[in-house]
Amino acid sequence: MTALRSRRRHGYIALGLTAVAALTLAGCAEGGDEGGDSGSVEGETVEIAGGITGSEAENLQKTFEQFEEDTGITVNYTGDKGFEGNIVTKVAGGSAPDIAIVPQPGLFRSLVETGEVKEGTAEVEANVDEYWSSIWKDTGSVDGTFYAAPMLANLKGYVWYSPKSFAEWGVEPATTWDELITLTDTIREKTGEPPWCAGFFSEAASGWPGTDWVEDLVLRQAGPDVYDSWAAGDTPFTDPDIEAAFDSVGEILLNPDYVNAGFGDVKSINSTAFGDPIAAAVANGTCALTHQASFLTANFLTAKTADGATPEVGPDGDVYAFLLPGPEAGELAVEGGGELVTAFSDDAATQQVLEFMSTPEFADARVKLGGAISANTGADPTLASSEFLTEAMKIVQDSNTVFRFDASDLMPATVGSGSFWRGMVDWIDGKPTPQVLSDIQAGYQD
Amino acid sequence: MSQTTTSAADQAQGTPPPERGGRKPPSRRTTRLVVTIGLILIAALIVFLLLSPPNPDARPVSLGFSYNSFFQWIGNMGPIVQIPIILVIFAAVVGILLVLIEYAPRAGRGYFWLRLISCFAIPFLAFMMLRPYQGAVIYVIAIALIAGGLLFWADYRASQGAGYLYQLTLFMAPAAIAILVGLVYPSIATIIQSFFDKTGENFVGLENYVWAFTNPQGFWSIINTLIWAIFAPVFATVVGLAYAAFMERARGERLLKLLVFMPFAIAPVSISLIWKFVYDYRQGEQIGTLNAIVVAFGGQPVPWLDIWPLVNTFCLLFAFVWAQTGFAMVVLSAAMKAVPVEQLEAAQLDGTSAWQRFINVTVPGIRTSIIVVLTTVTIAALKLYDIVAVMTGGRANSTVLGFEMVNQQQRFQSYGHSAALAVLIFVFVTPLIIYNVLQLRKQREVR
């Protein structure tokens, strides 16, 4: 009797557990896009994925607040530090987000090759035609088909310095390459220390700051045409034009009299991190000059001057930057980068988000939140968070600026983020230039 | 890992079929025949599935849910809400397992229905959660049906034999499916992939293997992996053995052993971070222990992880050995305690020295344990990824097969190269596993 009762009770427990399991599993039914065709986008969610993390990701999410209120669409941005490695696998595996913010044109092309990327709509294309120069549209197109609008921009090729120290030494920012070398010699005489500092260390990506140096010099010395053909893989690394750029960079980076201010010898470049230690050295005066992109402003927020204060970024402040000069004064050919907004879904809500992201309103909203610039010509550069960023934004918006995308980002990954990065590290380590060049070129065979 | 599976298998095989009611057990021969035919059918379907042309437009489908949608669903919940949900699911999974173990073998109508439902539900759930692709869905359903039918039939037979066969099949079926879908299929696909170019579209023969042995990245990953596979197990075993022998019956033995064992309990990424700090290199003030010592003695700081050849690899290897020694020590120490004291005493009476006793009595006595430790550490060294990824990222030719495989696939989207490297790891590991299994079998025969 008791045995029977206990058995029945066990039965109820079993039933209960099974019911709980069934309910739990029913809760996570696959969402799908059922609501996409009903016309209304109210209440729809659009998933955006990208490599932007931390406070920049928060700012990006904030940019959509007004848009979400106006349309009823929920925009969900998810940042992933390993985005660049994961996204192709995810897309090929069928787990693509609605929209991806792709930081590299090469990666963007790999994504288009998966066949999952949706073509850009007429509205987005019209916005891009109106607000961006053609180089940006070309970057977002593959084989003449337009896919993606650009989002934000960054500008490379700045030489960071201390205006206060410059005033002390009685020197001015250089306007030609020769002036830059003279400037370096002058500072060296005044201080007795190597004026330049550089850091190539960036974990598995070590070496990329060196590629920026070379790209800037190819663009400035050999011109945009050679740069384009080099980026496309038609001009090999072993070409004399590229070797000349390496030699010019070597004039500074391989010269023990010029580097590596405060960090050691030439070889210490490879083990010095590209961001914080460099910003700290420029801010506290141990390093007079360094070459880095516009993003270094962010690193100065945590750096300290020799007096222990946060450095003031401005033309008369503790730190500022001028563009790396070319052989002639006055010519403005700059290199930079930007994200491409790539869509994997063509439902109405996603289209609306894409269209919004290509408008000046979006650019203004994001630029206002600080730390970012956009090449959208409809956007207002005075909204940028600092004088430096306003200047940088005017440069990328200006139609007279010869603007080019980061060449290593355009090259196939085996070169652009493979042999080119490794080559820069080997080169600093003392490998002869011709050997380095042919090693990098060999990356095309991988 | 390997230990748990072995012991689980042992248990499954070791449980004798419980006999109830004195009924004659059903014919083993028929059962075996039908199970074999069913498995052959499933295998044939999988082969057909592999041979069927891939559908480029196929989207993954699942009838309602998958792990993926579950994670997305739970990811949208508030962090506090996630905790009870996970707890409920954990309880549910434990509950389902308990229900199956406790109620499945019983006789009676209600239990029959429970069995019947679970026969179909288990393979169904397993497949749905794996998100099959559209092109494969017909095969997948057919496989699920056959597996379900087979289970049901086995259950029918088993209900007269008190559920032994049912239990066996039930618990083997999800495992078999998981092995086929999660292990056999990907292995075959990887081997096939390794003969195609980086996009996976054009057949290139052995080109990827030629690349692996000629490209500096591939070449160094192979060389370094071999260095790892030779030195790591030897160091770990020798140090572990020495430590176990010296600490045997020493004062504070437990505490001393615990100290050595603790690194084994640290996650590999944390180990890498710890040692990355030890090898840290910078000018000026040192935060890296090793360079702090060097500088304290008046030397120049050394970029340990950038010195090639061998130095950086051995720096990485040392971190790995540091973690694995604890494992070797525990296993060998346990084996040593099982060496009969009589043998040692007899040897002592024969006038042998401590060293002779150790070499001639203890070491032969723990031979199988030494082999297990050596092979386990070798396999761990062959498939190493995390230490290289965190500490150097493959810089300065410190890359290994496991790291380079992920690197080629993730950063360069070179699927062919990645597959070829994966096959190489497989080729290196297989003989070790076979050897290990043979040793275990030999050991069982002795018993």
Short mmCIF file of N, CA and C in Angstrom, two decimals, chain A residues 165-297:
data_model
loop_
_atom_site.label_atom_id
_atom_site.label_comp_id
_atom_site.label_asym_id
_atom_site.label_seq_id
_atom_site.Cartn_x
_atom_site.Cartn_y
_atom_site.Cartn_z
N SER A 165 56.58 72.62 -25.55
CA SER A 165 58.01 72.34 -25.72
C SER A 165 58.53 72.97 -27.01
N PHE A 166 57.70 72.91 -28.06
CA PHE A 166 58.12 73.50 -29.33
C PHE A 166 58.42 74.98 -29.16
N ALA A 167 57.55 75.67 -28.39
CA ALA A 167 57.76 77.10 -28.15
C ALA A 167 59.07 77.31 -27.39
N GLU A 168 59.31 76.42 -26.42
CA GLU A 168 60.54 76.48 -25.63
C GLU A 168 61.78 76.34 -26.51
N TRP A 169 61.73 75.37 -27.42
CA TRP A 169 62.88 75.10 -28.30
C TRP A 169 62.92 76.07 -29.48
N GLY A 170 61.86 76.84 -29.66
CA GLY A 170 61.80 77.76 -30.78
C GLY A 170 61.67 77.08 -32.12
N VAL A 171 60.91 76.00 -32.18
CA VAL A 171 60.72 75.29 -33.46
C VAL A 171 59.24 75.31 -33.84
N GLU A 172 58.98 75.03 -35.10
CA GLU A 172 57.62 75.03 -35.65
C GLU A 172 57.32 73.66 -36.24
N PRO A 173 56.03 73.26 -36.31
CA PRO A 173 55.70 72.02 -37.00
C PRO A 173 56.21 72.03 -38.45
N ALA A 174 56.62 70.85 -38.91
CA ALA A 174 57.22 70.77 -40.24
C ALA A 174 56.16 70.77 -41.33
N THR A 175 56.49 71.31 -42.50
CA THR A 175 55.56 71.28 -43.63
C THR A 175 56.07 70.42 -44.77
N THR A 176 57.34 70.05 -44.76
CA THR A 176 57.84 69.09 -45.75
C THR A 176 58.63 68.00 -45.01
N TRP A 177 58.90 66.92 -45.73
CA TRP A 177 59.64 65.80 -45.14
C TRP A 177 61.03 66.25 -44.70
N ASP A 178 61.70 67.04 -45.58
CA ASP A 178 63.05 67.50 -45.24
C ASP A 178 63.03 68.36 -43.99
N GLU A 179 62.01 69.22 -43.88
CA GLU A 179 61.86 70.04 -42.68
C GLU A 179 61.70 69.18 -41.44
N LEU A 180 60.97 68.07 -41.64
CA LEU A 180 60.74 67.17 -40.50
C LEU A 180 62.06 66.61 -39.99
N ILE A 181 62.93 66.21 -40.93
CA ILE A 181 64.23 65.66 -40.53
C ILE A 181 65.08 66.75 -39.86
N THR A 182 65.04 67.99 -40.43
CA THR A 182 65.76 69.11 -39.82
C THR A 182 65.23 69.37 -38.41
N LEU A 183 63.89 69.35 -38.30
CA LEU A 183 63.24 69.56 -36.99
C LEU A 183 63.73 68.52 -35.98
N THR A 184 63.79 67.27 -36.45
CA THR A 184 64.26 66.19 -35.58
C THR A 184 65.68 66.46 -35.09
N ASP A 185 66.55 66.87 -36.05
CA ASP A 185 67.94 67.14 -35.68
C ASP A 185 68.03 68.29 -34.69
N THR A 186 67.21 69.34 -34.91
CA THR A 186 67.23 70.49 -34.01
C THR A 186 66.85 70.07 -32.60
N ILE A 187 65.74 69.30 -32.51
CA ILE A 187 65.29 68.87 -31.18
C ILE A 187 66.36 68.01 -30.52
N ARG A 188 66.99 67.17 -31.33
CA ARG A 188 68.02 66.30 -30.79
C ARG A 188 69.19 67.10 -30.22
N GLU A 189 69.55 68.16 -30.95
CA GLU A 189 70.63 69.03 -30.46
C GLU A 189 70.24 69.70 -29.15
N LYS A 190 68.98 70.18 -29.09
CA LYS A 190 68.53 70.93 -27.90
C LYS A 190 68.43 70.02 -26.67
N THR A 191 67.93 68.79 -26.87
CA THR A 191 67.66 67.93 -25.71
C THR A 191 68.75 66.90 -25.47
N GLY A 192 69.47 66.52 -26.54
CA GLY A 192 70.46 65.45 -26.41
C GLY A 192 69.84 64.06 -26.31
N GLU A 193 68.53 63.99 -26.51
CA GLU A 193 67.84 62.69 -26.43
C GLU A 193 67.23 62.37 -27.79
N PRO A 194 66.93 61.09 -28.06
CA PRO A 194 66.21 60.78 -29.30
C PRO A 194 64.82 61.43 -29.29
N PRO A 195 64.46 62.17 -30.32
CA PRO A 195 63.18 62.89 -30.29
C PRO A 195 61.95 62.00 -30.53
N TRP A 196 62.10 60.95 -31.35
CA TRP A 196 60.93 60.17 -31.75
C TRP A 196 60.71 58.99 -30.82
N CYS A 197 59.43 58.65 -30.62
CA CYS A 197 59.13 57.38 -29.97
C CYS A 197 58.10 56.64 -30.81
N ALA A 198 58.13 55.32 -30.72
CA ALA A 198 57.20 54.50 -31.50
C ALA A 198 56.95 53.21 -30.76
N GLY A 199 55.78 52.66 -30.91
CA GLY A 199 55.44 51.37 -30.31
C GLY A 199 54.68 50.54 -31.31
N PHE A 200 55.19 49.36 -31.60
CA PHE A 200 54.53 48.47 -32.57
C PHE A 200 53.77 47.34 -31.88
N PHE A 201 53.87 47.28 -30.54
CA PHE A 201 53.29 46.12 -29.87
C PHE A 201 51.78 46.24 -29.74
N SER A 202 51.07 45.20 -30.20
CA SER A 202 49.62 45.20 -30.08
C SER A 202 49.16 43.75 -30.06
N GLU A 203 49.65 42.99 -29.07
CA GLU A 203 49.32 41.56 -28.93
C GLU A 203 49.51 40.83 -30.27
N ALA A 204 48.47 40.10 -30.71
CA ALA A 204 48.60 39.32 -31.94
C ALA A 204 48.66 40.22 -33.18
N ALA A 205 48.27 41.49 -33.02
CA ALA A 205 48.28 42.40 -34.16
C ALA A 205 49.55 43.23 -34.20
N SER A 206 50.57 42.84 -33.45
CA SER A 206 51.80 43.63 -33.38
C SER A 206 52.34 43.92 -34.77
N GLY A 207 52.77 45.14 -34.96
CA GLY A 207 53.34 45.53 -36.25
C GLY A 207 52.47 46.49 -37.02
N TRP A 208 51.16 46.53 -36.73
CA TRP A 208 50.29 47.38 -37.56
C TRP A 208 50.66 48.86 -37.50
N PRO A 209 51.13 49.40 -36.35
CA PRO A 209 51.47 50.82 -36.40
C PRO A 209 52.55 51.12 -37.44
N GLY A 210 53.38 50.12 -37.72
CA GLY A 210 54.41 50.28 -38.74
C GLY A 210 53.82 50.36 -40.13
N THR A 211 52.75 49.60 -40.37
CA THR A 211 52.14 49.63 -41.70
C THR A 211 51.59 51.04 -41.98
N ASP A 212 51.08 51.70 -40.94
CA ASP A 212 50.57 53.07 -41.13
C ASP A 212 51.68 54.02 -41.58
N TRP A 213 52.83 53.87 -40.99
CA TRP A 213 53.99 54.69 -41.38
C TRP A 213 54.26 54.52 -42.88
N VAL A 214 54.38 53.25 -43.30
CA VAL A 214 54.73 52.98 -44.69
C VAL A 214 53.65 53.50 -45.63
N GLU A 215 52.38 53.24 -45.26
CA GLU A 215 51.27 53.68 -46.11
C GLU A 215 51.29 55.20 -46.29
N ASP A 216 51.50 55.92 -45.17
CA ASP A 216 51.54 57.38 -45.26
C ASP A 216 52.62 57.85 -46.24
N LEU A 217 53.77 57.19 -46.19
CA LEU A 217 54.87 57.65 -47.05
C LEU A 217 54.66 57.25 -48.50
N VAL A 218 54.06 56.08 -48.73
CA VAL A 218 53.76 55.71 -50.11
C VAL A 218 52.79 56.73 -50.70
N LEU A 219 51.76 57.06 -49.93
CA LEU A 219 50.74 57.99 -50.41
C LEU A 219 51.34 59.38 -50.67
N ARG A 220 52.21 59.83 -49.77
CA ARG A 220 52.74 61.19 -49.90
C ARG A 220 53.87 61.27 -50.92
N GLN A 221 54.71 60.24 -50.99
CA GLN A 221 55.88 60.31 -51.89
C GLN A 221 55.56 59.83 -53.30
N ALA A 222 54.89 58.66 -53.40
CA ALA A 222 54.68 58.08 -54.73
C ALA A 222 53.34 58.52 -55.32
N GLY A 223 52.47 59.07 -54.49
CA GLY A 223 51.20 59.58 -55.00
C GLY A 223 50.06 58.58 -54.93
N PRO A 224 48.83 59.11 -55.05
CA PRO A 224 47.64 58.27 -54.88
C PRO A 224 47.54 57.14 -55.92
N ASP A 225 48.04 57.35 -57.14
CA ASP A 225 47.89 56.30 -58.17
C ASP A 225 48.70 55.07 -57.81
N VAL A 226 49.96 55.30 -57.42
CA VAL A 226 50.80 54.18 -57.01
C VAL A 226 50.20 53.52 -55.76
N TYR A 227 49.70 54.37 -54.85
CA TYR A 227 49.10 53.86 -53.62
C TYR A 227 47.94 52.91 -53.95
N ASP A 228 47.07 53.35 -54.87
CA ASP A 228 45.91 52.53 -55.23
C ASP A 228 46.33 51.20 -55.84
N SER A 229 47.32 51.27 -56.73
CA SER A 229 47.71 50.03 -57.40
C SER A 229 48.45 49.11 -56.42
N TRP A 230 49.14 49.72 -55.46
CA TRP A 230 49.82 48.93 -54.42
C TRP A 230 48.78 48.26 -53.51
N ALA A 231 47.76 49.06 -53.11
CA ALA A 231 46.72 48.52 -52.23
C ALA A 231 45.95 47.40 -52.93
N ALA A 232 45.82 47.52 -54.26
CA ALA A 232 45.07 46.51 -55.01
C ALA A 232 45.92 45.29 -55.30
N GLY A 233 47.22 45.36 -54.99
CA GLY A 233 48.08 44.21 -55.19
C GLY A 233 48.78 44.21 -56.54
N ASP A 234 48.60 45.29 -57.34
CA ASP A 234 49.22 45.33 -58.67
C ASP A 234 50.67 45.79 -58.61
N THR A 235 50.95 46.75 -57.72
CA THR A 235 52.35 47.13 -57.51
C THR A 235 52.88 46.28 -56.36
N PRO A 236 53.92 45.47 -56.61
CA PRO A 236 54.40 44.59 -55.55
C PRO A 236 55.20 45.37 -54.50
N PHE A 237 55.37 44.77 -53.36
CA PHE A 237 56.14 45.38 -52.29
C PHE A 237 57.60 45.60 -52.71
N THR A 238 58.05 44.77 -53.64
CA THR A 238 59.45 44.87 -54.06
C THR A 238 59.68 46.02 -55.04
N ASP A 239 58.60 46.74 -55.40
CA ASP A 239 58.72 47.88 -56.31
C ASP A 239 59.58 48.98 -55.67
N PRO A 240 60.39 49.70 -56.49
CA PRO A 240 61.26 50.76 -55.92
C PRO A 240 60.48 51.82 -55.15
N ASP A 241 59.24 52.14 -55.59
CA ASP A 241 58.44 53.15 -54.89
C ASP A 241 58.16 52.74 -53.45
N ILE A 242 57.86 51.46 -53.26
CA ILE A 242 57.55 50.99 -51.91
C ILE A 242 58.82 50.93 -51.08
N GLU A 243 59.90 50.49 -51.74
CA GLU A 243 61.17 50.42 -51.03
C GLU A 243 61.62 51.82 -50.58
N ALA A 244 61.34 52.82 -51.43
CA ALA A 244 61.69 54.21 -51.08
C ALA A 244 60.93 54.64 -49.83
N ALA A 245 59.64 54.24 -49.74
CA ALA A 245 58.84 54.59 -48.56
C ALA A 245 59.44 53.94 -47.31
N PHE A 246 59.82 52.66 -47.43
CA PHE A 246 60.46 51.96 -46.30
C PHE A 246 61.74 52.68 -45.89
N ASP A 247 62.53 53.10 -46.92
CA ASP A 247 63.79 53.77 -46.60
C ASP A 247 63.55 55.06 -45.84
N SER A 248 62.50 55.81 -46.27
CA SER A 248 62.20 57.07 -45.58
C SER A 248 61.78 56.81 -44.14
N VAL A 249 60.92 55.82 -43.94
CA VAL A 249 60.51 55.48 -42.57
C VAL A 249 61.73 55.07 -41.77
N GLY A 250 62.62 54.31 -42.42
CA GLY A 250 63.83 53.83 -41.75
C GLY A 250 64.76 54.96 -41.35
N GLU A 251 64.71 56.07 -42.12
CA GLU A 251 65.50 57.25 -41.77
C GLU A 251 65.23 57.65 -40.32
N ILE A 252 63.95 57.48 -39.90
CA ILE A 252 63.60 57.84 -38.53
C ILE A 252 63.62 56.61 -37.62
N LEU A 253 62.86 55.57 -37.99
CA LEU A 253 62.64 54.46 -37.05
C LEU A 253 63.87 53.57 -36.86
N LEU A 254 64.73 53.50 -37.88
CA LEU A 254 65.90 52.62 -37.74
C LEU A 254 67.14 53.39 -37.30
N ASN A 255 66.95 54.68 -37.02
CA ASN A 255 68.08 55.51 -36.63
C ASN A 255 68.18 55.59 -35.11
N PRO A 256 69.23 54.99 -34.53
CA PRO A 256 69.34 54.97 -33.06
C PRO A 256 69.46 56.37 -32.45
N ASP A 257 69.83 57.36 -33.28
CA ASP A 257 69.88 58.72 -32.75
C ASP A 257 68.48 59.33 -32.62
N TYR A 258 67.54 58.79 -33.38
CA TYR A 258 66.20 59.38 -33.42
C TYR A 258 65.18 58.63 -32.55
N VAL A 259 65.36 57.36 -32.35
CA VAL A 259 64.42 56.56 -31.55
C VAL A 259 65.21 55.76 -30.50
N ASN A 260 64.58 55.27 -29.47
CA ASN A 260 63.16 55.28 -29.18
C ASN A 260 62.99 56.01 -27.86
N ALA A 261 62.68 57.29 -27.95
CA ALA A 261 62.74 58.20 -26.81
C ALA A 261 62.12 57.61 -25.55
N GLY A 262 62.95 57.42 -24.55
CA GLY A 262 62.45 56.98 -23.25
C GLY A 262 62.22 55.49 -23.14
N PHE A 263 62.37 54.74 -24.23
CA PHE A 263 62.02 53.32 -24.17
C PHE A 263 63.22 52.40 -24.40
N GLY A 264 64.33 52.95 -24.92
CA GLY A 264 65.47 52.08 -25.16
C GLY A 264 66.00 52.25 -26.57
N ASP A 265 66.43 51.14 -27.17
CA ASP A 265 67.03 51.23 -28.49
C ASP A 265 65.96 51.03 -29.58
N VAL A 266 66.43 50.90 -30.83
CA VAL A 266 65.51 50.71 -31.94
C VAL A 266 64.64 49.48 -31.71
N LYS A 267 65.22 48.40 -31.24
CA LYS A 267 64.48 47.15 -31.09
C LYS A 267 63.36 47.25 -30.05
N SER A 268 63.46 48.23 -29.14
CA SER A 268 62.41 48.35 -28.12
C SER A 268 61.08 48.79 -28.72
N ILE A 269 61.10 49.24 -29.99
CA ILE A 269 59.85 49.61 -30.66
C ILE A 269 58.89 48.41 -30.67
N ASN A 270 59.44 47.23 -30.94
CA ASN A 270 58.59 46.04 -31.06
C ASN A 270 57.92 45.66 -29.75
N SER A 271 58.53 45.99 -28.63
CA SER A 271 57.95 45.55 -27.37
C SER A 271 57.23 46.67 -26.65
N THR A 272 57.18 47.86 -27.27
CA THR A 272 56.45 48.97 -26.66
C THR A 272 55.03 48.99 -27.22
N ALA A 273 54.03 49.05 -26.32
CA ALA A 273 52.65 49.07 -26.78
C ALA A 273 52.34 50.38 -27.50
N PHE A 274 51.46 50.30 -28.51
CA PHE A 274 51.24 51.45 -29.39
C PHE A 274 50.49 52.60 -28.71
N GLY A 275 49.71 52.31 -27.67
CA GLY A 275 48.79 53.32 -27.14
C GLY A 275 49.28 54.06 -25.91
N ASP A 276 48.93 53.54 -24.74
CA ASP A 276 49.14 54.27 -23.49
C ASP A 276 50.58 54.68 -23.20
N PRO A 277 51.57 53.76 -23.32
CA PRO A 277 52.93 54.20 -22.96
C PRO A 277 53.41 55.33 -23.86
N ILE A 278 53.02 55.29 -25.15
CA ILE A 278 53.44 56.34 -26.08
C ILE A 278 52.80 57.66 -25.70
N ALA A 279 51.47 57.63 -25.45
CA ALA A 279 50.76 58.85 -25.07
C ALA A 279 51.36 59.42 -23.79
N ALA A 280 51.70 58.53 -22.84
CA ALA A 280 52.27 58.98 -21.58
C ALA A 280 53.62 59.67 -21.81
N ALA A 281 54.44 59.09 -22.71
CA ALA A 281 55.75 59.66 -22.98
C ALA A 281 55.64 61.02 -23.66
N VAL A 282 54.68 61.17 -24.57
CA VAL A 282 54.49 62.46 -25.23
C VAL A 282 53.99 63.49 -24.21
N ALA A 283 53.05 63.04 -23.36
CA ALA A 283 52.46 63.97 -22.40
C ALA A 283 53.48 64.44 -21.36
N ASN A 284 54.35 63.55 -20.90
CA ASN A 284 55.27 63.98 -19.84
C ASN A 284 56.59 64.53 -20.37
N GLY A 285 56.68 64.62 -21.69
CA GLY A 285 57.81 65.33 -22.27
C GLY A 285 59.04 64.48 -22.56
N THR A 286 59.02 63.16 -22.26
CA THR A 286 60.20 62.35 -22.57
C THR A 286 60.29 62.05 -24.06
N CYS A 287 59.16 62.21 -24.78
CA CYS A 287 59.15 61.92 -26.21
C CYS A 287 58.64 63.17 -26.92
N ALA A 288 59.43 63.68 -27.86
CA ALA A 288 59.06 64.94 -28.51
C ALA A 288 58.09 64.74 -29.67
N LEU A 289 58.24 63.62 -30.39
CA LEU A 289 57.45 63.40 -31.60
C LEU A 289 57.02 61.93 -31.69
N THR A 290 55.77 61.72 -32.09
CA THR A 290 55.36 60.35 -32.40
C THR A 290 54.33 60.38 -33.50
N HIS A 291 54.28 59.29 -34.26
CA HIS A 291 53.39 59.21 -35.42
C HIS A 291 52.24 58.29 -35.05
N GLN A 292 51.02 58.81 -35.08
CA GLN A 292 49.88 57.96 -34.75
C GLN A 292 48.59 58.59 -35.28
N ALA A 293 47.54 57.76 -35.34
CA ALA A 293 46.26 58.23 -35.88
C ALA A 293 45.55 59.15 -34.89
N SER A 294 44.41 59.68 -35.34
CA SER A 294 43.67 60.65 -34.53
C SER A 294 43.19 60.06 -33.21
N PHE A 295 43.07 58.71 -33.14
CA PHE A 295 42.53 58.10 -31.92
C PHE A 295 43.38 58.36 -30.68
N LEU A 296 44.64 58.80 -30.89
CA LEU A 296 45.52 58.97 -29.72
C LEU A 296 44.97 60.02 -28.74
N THR A 297 44.08 60.91 -29.20
CA THR A 297 43.46 61.87 -28.27
C THR A 297 42.84 61.15 -27.09
#
